[in-house]
Amino acid sequence: MKITLLKSLLLLGAFVCFGSIQAQTVSGTVSDANGPLPGASVLVKGTTNGTQTDFDGNYTLNNVDSGATLVFSYIGFSSQEVAVGGQSTINVTLQEDAQALDEVVIVGYGTQVRKEITTAVTSVSTEDFNQGVINEPTQLLQGKVAGLNIVNKGGNPNDTPVIRLRGISTVGGNAEPLVVIDGVLGQSLQNVDPSDIENITVLKDGSAAAIYGTRGSAGVILVTTKSGGANQPFKINYNGQFSSQFAANQIELMNREEFLAAGGTDLGSDTDWRDEVTRNAITQVHNIAATGGSEDANYRVSLNFRDTEGILKNSGFQQFNARTKLTGKILNDKLRITFNSALTNRESDFGFNEALRYAVVYNPTAPVFGADAPFAFNSPQFGGYFETLGLFDSFNPVSILEQNKNTGVTNTLNYTLDFKYTISDALTATLTAGEQKANGTNRQYYPTTSFFRGNAVSPFRKGRADFTTFENNNRSLEFYVDFNKQFSEKFKLGVTGGYSFQEFDSNGYYLQIGDFPPGVDFDFSNAIEVSQDLLEAGRIQANSYRNDDDRIIAFFARANATFDDAIYLNASLRREGSSRFGSDEQWGLFPSLAVGADLNKYLELDNVNLLKARVGYGVTGATPRNVGLSQSTFSVANGPNGFGSAATGLGTRAPNPGLKWEEKRELNFGIEFAMDRMSATLDLYNRDVVDFITEVNIDAAANQGFRTQFQNGGELNTKGIELSLNYDVIKNDDMSYTSGLIFSTYKSTLEENTGGTRIIANLGAPGQNDTNVILVKEGEEVGQIWGPRFSGEVDANGSPILVDLNGDGELVTDQGDALAENADFEVLGKGLPDFTLGWTNQFQMGNWDVNMFWRGAFGHSLVNAFRAFYEPRIGSQSSYNFVNTDLARDDIRTAKFSSYYVEKASFFRLDNLSIGYNLDLGLDYIKGARISIAGQNLWTITNYTGTDPEPSLQDFGPVDNGAVLDTSTPQVLAPGVDRRYNYFTSTTFTLGLNINF
């Protein structure tokens, strides 16, 4: 397919180069406010055809297509583009750049000039995005925005990354930022291809996000997709990427010889299980976009195809995306209509992450196939594969991948219709209507010969099929009016007011059925009617749900005032109601106020373009993850054996009509500084999150038999600092080098806690079911790892000797006593970093460009779960492999959690390196071409012995003996545990090709 597509493109280029073209000569003068500019650059956009102005600012450019666009640029000035349109003389006046202070930035419900923004806002455009194979839009931003952490621990292509803006913003609500695509709230990033994105703006502080009310606590990500331009000739752009991906780091294990020397059970083979389940993954990406426009209308249509393999065999996805953006003007250009639509089809092979886990611990002397067993083994019973029977939590990883299926199909359609009417020069009205519909089906199938979840050794109920379907619908309607007027030379006012309505509907079901006919090589998930579960009561699992009329209604207003082009005021207010809360607390008020001043207007510092101080305060909210938490549940008692009448009654959860949203109150102080070649932004913030939405135990006797209730309570304080620096190290006509640094740090303290002091994040089985490792305590920092300290000595039985921390002569280190006053436990580390860094380097010389990006996190620790379970040389575990890192000790022969398994995980990584070259093909109809090579996750400096030192920002608890991981309720108060089910990290090399026709 790759060869065919490339041939087609080359044939198209060869064909069009013989076409006729109307070429002409264009001349003119390039000036600034003070007169002609000698040495200014004039370039035909998308080509290498260009020239420079002479001493008097004059230029002459030959062989210019009448439909071309000229780009005029000069150091220290903003570039300007002019469509030729048959003109033979084009004169331009360039404006001083001043670090793009007059750039228009998209904010909530509108735009603002950058220098007038009084809140913490960061905007990242196409030229600053991360390079390489980007499977998910937030990867474009990773390490680019101070305070924004984007972590896909391990890099599973089917997983969405964990996104945290300024740390933990909610405990019981939705912890992910609100996503707004082309002005429509609550959209899915999965439905926009990274190739279609023009700009991403992040609203970081409360005063910036308050205009979005109950969903702004975790921050807001505003996505603007690419569009056509006015008077733009028709053109086609192709982007292609081909990449190879391989495991970057693996857990150190014993090989066959080392395993046997340590007393391991010999099964006669020599198998590298990690090599058996991983691969060099190949990914290809193709994007074709057509754009154009006239005076009254423009368009952009794109088609995107991604075929992405994961390094785990039988994992990855194929995705097709089509996007259309049409804009037109009618009614004497007073009404602008924009239509956006996108269709995404994604077919996923989720594979089984468990295969990676068992590849680490499976006996390295065990054979892959039963025919190679050192003893009589019934291979056909297990599909021809070998299994170590009679052991806890031990499954052949190759059999898991090859016999079982785990696939899914998702279809998403969204569309938006935007009407903007210009009533007068000062007044406009905007109406936006949009809808996003998603549906999908996930299927898992375990044949009767599968030992893993297929019950191959069971005398009955062999084989299993799981089906999950879902339908989600998100409808929105928003109307707002903008008033903007310059009342005098020194006073400008902008006012926005409007109404917002959103409704979310969802439904789905889950079905599990099994006991299929043995001895038949057939996928019985396609013929579940033969299941013998249909003959046995109680075996079939079935669940369904439906949520209708989940609504949010809001009224909002905002005012922006500018005084003397130097003093700026921003205030907003949103009154919002949500059906997710109790009947007494469905409406809330979310205000914000921010002021800023360009001090340099009055100080007039030499060579300084901007010195702005700003302060903002805002209140936002967080809605719960689920619907109906304020209501009571009910129970159903069926008749015996399916006969008799079913009875309903109240469940165990009490209603709470006073349940309301979590509330975030944030104060932000910022300073912005800009010179011709340097800019810097510093933000300091303090925020309080109050009224957590959590389920608590209540006295059943005093509450009509109810045992639990969702309530509000608790407080979390976060203080942080963010710094961004950019410097043009070299900036001349021949080359440029720009370096940028971002730094962020924060500390979150649990001021109040409704659940009381407790230890969470259980390590699980085997043998550590009672071991919890994260402390949750009022007045303490979030994410503290809690446990006894290892002295470094081992007793005669091979047990680690722990330290009597309080010196009372009594060693109290049992997990049940972890919170006792005389317990010998202490803080062993913390799961959240002290600070994070991002370092960008952009170099350009002639047709060459180089982008190098480094990223790091420092001061955090991780509980290395693989080491805690499989590094001790336990004699009874001689049928499992041993982790064999540099920290391993042969004399430790019992597994007991301590500081020994908590590792500092600071790292500094060459995250992204790309080199590009702009080709001069000399073909009339090929306007430009670029070839590039990029590498991702190339080199990591760290002392952590696990596969990935990235912080673990949340936890899902243990998963043992083939159980299914539940990701519906992440525990945000338990960062710092590197679980055994995490995906392996990978390194990627990408070859890219861009052609403009």
PDB file of N, CA, C and O in Angstrom, residues 503-528:
ATOM      1  N   GLU A 503     -26.566  18.603  26.685  1.00  0.00           N
ATOM      2  CA  GLU A 503     -27.242  17.389  27.158  1.00  0.00           C
ATOM      3  C   GLU A 503     -26.421  16.179  26.752  1.00  0.00           C
ATOM      4  O   GLU A 503     -25.959  16.076  25.610  1.00  0.00           O
ATOM      5  N   PHE A 504     -26.247  15.274  27.714  1.00  0.00           N
ATOM      6  CA  PHE A 504     -25.478  14.053  27.486  1.00  0.00           C
ATOM      7  C   PHE A 504     -26.393  12.856  27.696  1.00  0.00           C
ATOM      8  O   PHE A 504     -27.037  12.740  28.745  1.00  0.00           O
ATOM      9  N   ASP A 505     -26.469  11.999  26.708  1.00  0.00           N
ATOM     10  CA  ASP A 505     -27.232  10.758  26.819  1.00  0.00           C
ATOM     11  C   ASP A 505     -26.298   9.590  26.543  1.00  0.00           C
ATOM     12  O   ASP A 505     -25.430   9.660  25.660  1.00  0.00           O
ATOM     13  N   SER A 506     -26.465   8.506  27.283  1.00  0.00           N
ATOM     14  CA  SER A 506     -25.622   7.335  27.068  1.00  0.00           C
ATOM     15  C   SER A 506     -26.376   6.079  27.437  1.00  0.00           C
ATOM     16  O   SER A 506     -27.268   6.096  28.296  1.00  0.00           O
ATOM     17  N   ASN A 507     -26.049   5.005  26.785  1.00  0.00           N
ATOM     18  CA  ASN A 507     -26.597   3.710  27.144  1.00  0.00           C
ATOM     19  C   ASN A 507     -25.652   2.620  26.653  1.00  0.00           C
ATOM     20  O   ASN A 507     -24.822   2.838  25.771  1.00  0.00           O
ATOM     21  N   GLY A 508     -25.759   1.455  27.244  1.00  0.00           N
ATOM     22  CA  GLY A 508     -24.909   0.352  26.845  1.00  0.00           C
ATOM     23  C   GLY A 508     -25.224  -0.902  27.631  1.00  0.00           C
ATOM     24  O   GLY A 508     -26.083  -0.888  28.523  1.00  0.00           O
ATOM     25  N   TYR A 509     -24.550  -1.970  27.282  1.00  0.00           N
ATOM     26  CA  TYR A 509     -24.746  -3.210  28.023  1.00  0.00           C
ATOM     27  C   TYR A 509     -23.469  -4.031  28.000  1.00  0.00           C
ATOM     28  O   TYR A 509     -22.590  -3.845  27.158  1.00  0.00           O
ATOM     29  N   TYR A 510     -23.379  -4.941  28.952  1.00  0.00           N
ATOM     30  CA  TYR A 510     -22.274  -5.883  29.032  1.00  0.00           C
ATOM     31  C   TYR A 510     -22.851  -7.282  29.189  1.00  0.00           C
ATOM     32  O   TYR A 510     -23.792  -7.497  29.959  1.00  0.00           O
ATOM     33  N   LEU A 511     -22.284  -8.230  28.455  1.00  0.00           N
ATOM     34  CA  LEU A 511     -22.745  -9.614  28.506  1.00  0.00           C
ATOM     35  C   LEU A 511     -21.528 -10.531  28.545  1.00  0.00           C
ATOM     36  O   LEU A 511     -20.591 -10.376  27.768  1.00  0.00           O
ATOM     37  N   GLN A 512     -21.560 -11.480  29.484  1.00  0.00           N
ATOM     38  CA  GLN A 512     -20.538 -12.518  29.538  1.00  0.00           C
ATOM     39  C   GLN A 512     -21.225 -13.876  29.522  1.00  0.00           C
ATOM     40  O   GLN A 512     -22.156 -14.117  30.290  1.00  0.00           O
ATOM     41  N   ILE A 513     -20.780 -14.718  28.611  1.00  0.00           N
ATOM     42  CA  ILE A 513     -21.399 -16.030  28.453  1.00  0.00           C
ATOM     43  C   ILE A 513     -20.311 -17.030  28.079  1.00  0.00           C
ATOM     44  O   ILE A 513     -19.291 -16.658  27.482  1.00  0.00           O
ATOM     45  N   GLY A 514     -20.466 -18.300  28.462  1.00  0.00           N
ATOM     46  CA  GLY A 514     -19.412 -19.264  28.201  1.00  0.00           C
ATOM     47  C   GLY A 514     -19.924 -20.690  28.173  1.00  0.00           C
ATOM     48  O   GLY A 514     -21.093 -20.949  27.898  1.00  0.00           O
ATOM     49  N   ASP A 515     -18.997 -21.622  28.473  1.00  0.00           N
ATOM     50  CA  ASP A 515     -19.245 -23.060  28.419  1.00  0.00           C
ATOM     51  C   ASP A 515     -19.592 -23.481  26.994  1.00  0.00           C
ATOM     52  O   ASP A 515     -20.717 -23.877  26.677  1.00  0.00           O
ATOM     53  N   PHE A 516     -18.575 -23.372  26.130  1.00  0.00           N
ATOM     54  CA  PHE A 516     -18.757 -23.703  24.718  1.00  0.00           C
ATOM     55  C   PHE A 516     -18.310 -25.141  24.450  1.00  0.00           C
ATOM     56  O   PHE A 516     -17.565 -25.736  25.237  1.00  0.00           O
ATOM     57  N   PRO A 517     -18.711 -25.698  23.328  1.00  0.00           N
ATOM     58  CA  PRO A 517     -18.333 -27.076  23.000  1.00  0.00           C
ATOM     59  C   PRO A 517     -16.823 -27.214  22.864  1.00  0.00           C
ATOM     60  O   PRO A 517     -16.191 -26.461  22.122  1.00  0.00           O
ATOM     61  N   PRO A 518     -16.222 -28.160  23.581  1.00  0.00           N
ATOM     62  CA  PRO A 518     -14.765 -28.349  23.480  1.00  0.00           C
ATOM     63  C   PRO A 518     -14.393 -29.085  22.200  1.00  0.00           C
ATOM     64  O   PRO A 518     -15.225 -29.715  21.546  1.00  0.00           O
ATOM     65  N   GLY A 519     -13.111 -28.983  21.859  1.00  0.00           N
ATOM     66  CA  GLY A 519     -12.582 -29.754  20.734  1.00  0.00           C
ATOM     67  C   GLY A 519     -12.955 -29.205  19.378  1.00  0.00           C
ATOM     68  O   GLY A 519     -12.758 -29.880  18.366  1.00  0.00           O
ATOM     69  N   VAL A 520     -13.489 -27.976  19.323  1.00  0.00           N
ATOM     70  CA  VAL A 520     -13.885 -27.374  18.045  1.00  0.00           C
ATOM     71  C   VAL A 520     -13.109 -26.069  17.859  1.00  0.00           C
ATOM     72  O   VAL A 520     -13.166 -25.189  18.719  1.00  0.00           O
ATOM     73  N   ASP A 521     -12.379 -25.942  16.777  1.00  0.00           N
ATOM     74  CA  ASP A 521     -11.597 -24.733  16.494  1.00  0.00           C
ATOM     75  C   ASP A 521     -12.502 -23.717  15.811  1.00  0.00           C
ATOM     76  O   ASP A 521     -12.536 -23.606  14.587  1.00  0.00           O
ATOM     77  N   PHE A 522     -13.252 -22.989  16.615  1.00  0.00           N
ATOM     78  CA  PHE A 522     -14.235 -22.035  16.081  1.00  0.00           C
ATOM     79  C   PHE A 522     -14.385 -20.895  17.082  1.00  0.00           C
ATOM     80  O   PHE A 522     -14.316 -21.099  18.296  1.00  0.00           O
ATOM     81  N   ASP A 523     -14.552 -19.683  16.573  1.00  0.00           N
ATOM     82  CA  ASP A 523     -14.767 -18.522  17.434  1.00  0.00           C
ATOM     83  C   ASP A 523     -16.241 -18.473  17.834  1.00  0.00           C
ATOM     84  O   ASP A 523     -17.089 -17.976  17.096  1.00  0.00           O
ATOM     85  N   PHE A 524     -16.540 -19.003  19.011  1.00  0.00           N
ATOM     86  CA  PHE A 524     -17.932 -19.103  19.444  1.00  0.00           C
ATOM     87  C   PHE A 524     -18.509 -17.767  19.913  1.00  0.00           C
ATOM     88  O   PHE A 524     -19.685 -17.710  20.261  1.00  0.00           O
ATOM     89  N   SER A 525     -17.709 -16.687  19.891  1.00  0.00           N
ATOM     90  CA  SER A 525     -18.305 -15.374  20.151  1.00  0.00           C
ATOM     91  C   SER A 525     -19.219 -14.970  18.998  1.00  0.00           C
ATOM     92  O   SER A 525     -20.038 -14.057  19.136  1.00  0.00           O
ATOM     93  N   ASN A 526     -19.090 -15.680  17.858  1.00  0.00           N
ATOM     94  CA  ASN A 526     -19.991 -15.444  16.721  1.00  0.00           C
ATOM     95  C   ASN A 526     -21.169 -16.427  16.705  1.00  0.00           C
ATOM     96  O   ASN A 526     -21.963 -16.415  15.767  1.00  0.00           O
ATOM     97  N   ALA A 527     -21.256 -17.283  17.728  1.00  0.00           N
ATOM     98  CA  ALA A 527     -22.357 -18.253  17.790  1.00  0.00           C
ATOM     99  C   ALA A 527     -22.657 -18.545  19.262  1.00  0.00           C
ATOM    100  O   ALA A 527     -22.575 -19.679  19.721  1.00  0.00           O
ATOM    101  N   ILE A 528     -23.005 -17.525  20.008  1.00  0.00           N
ATOM    102  CA  ILE A 528     -23.187 -17.698  21.447  1.00  0.00           C
ATOM    103  C   ILE A 528     -24.432 -18.515  21.786  1.00  0.00           C
ATOM    104  O   ILE A 528     -24.611 -18.924  22.928  1.00  0.00           O
TER     105      ILE A 528
END
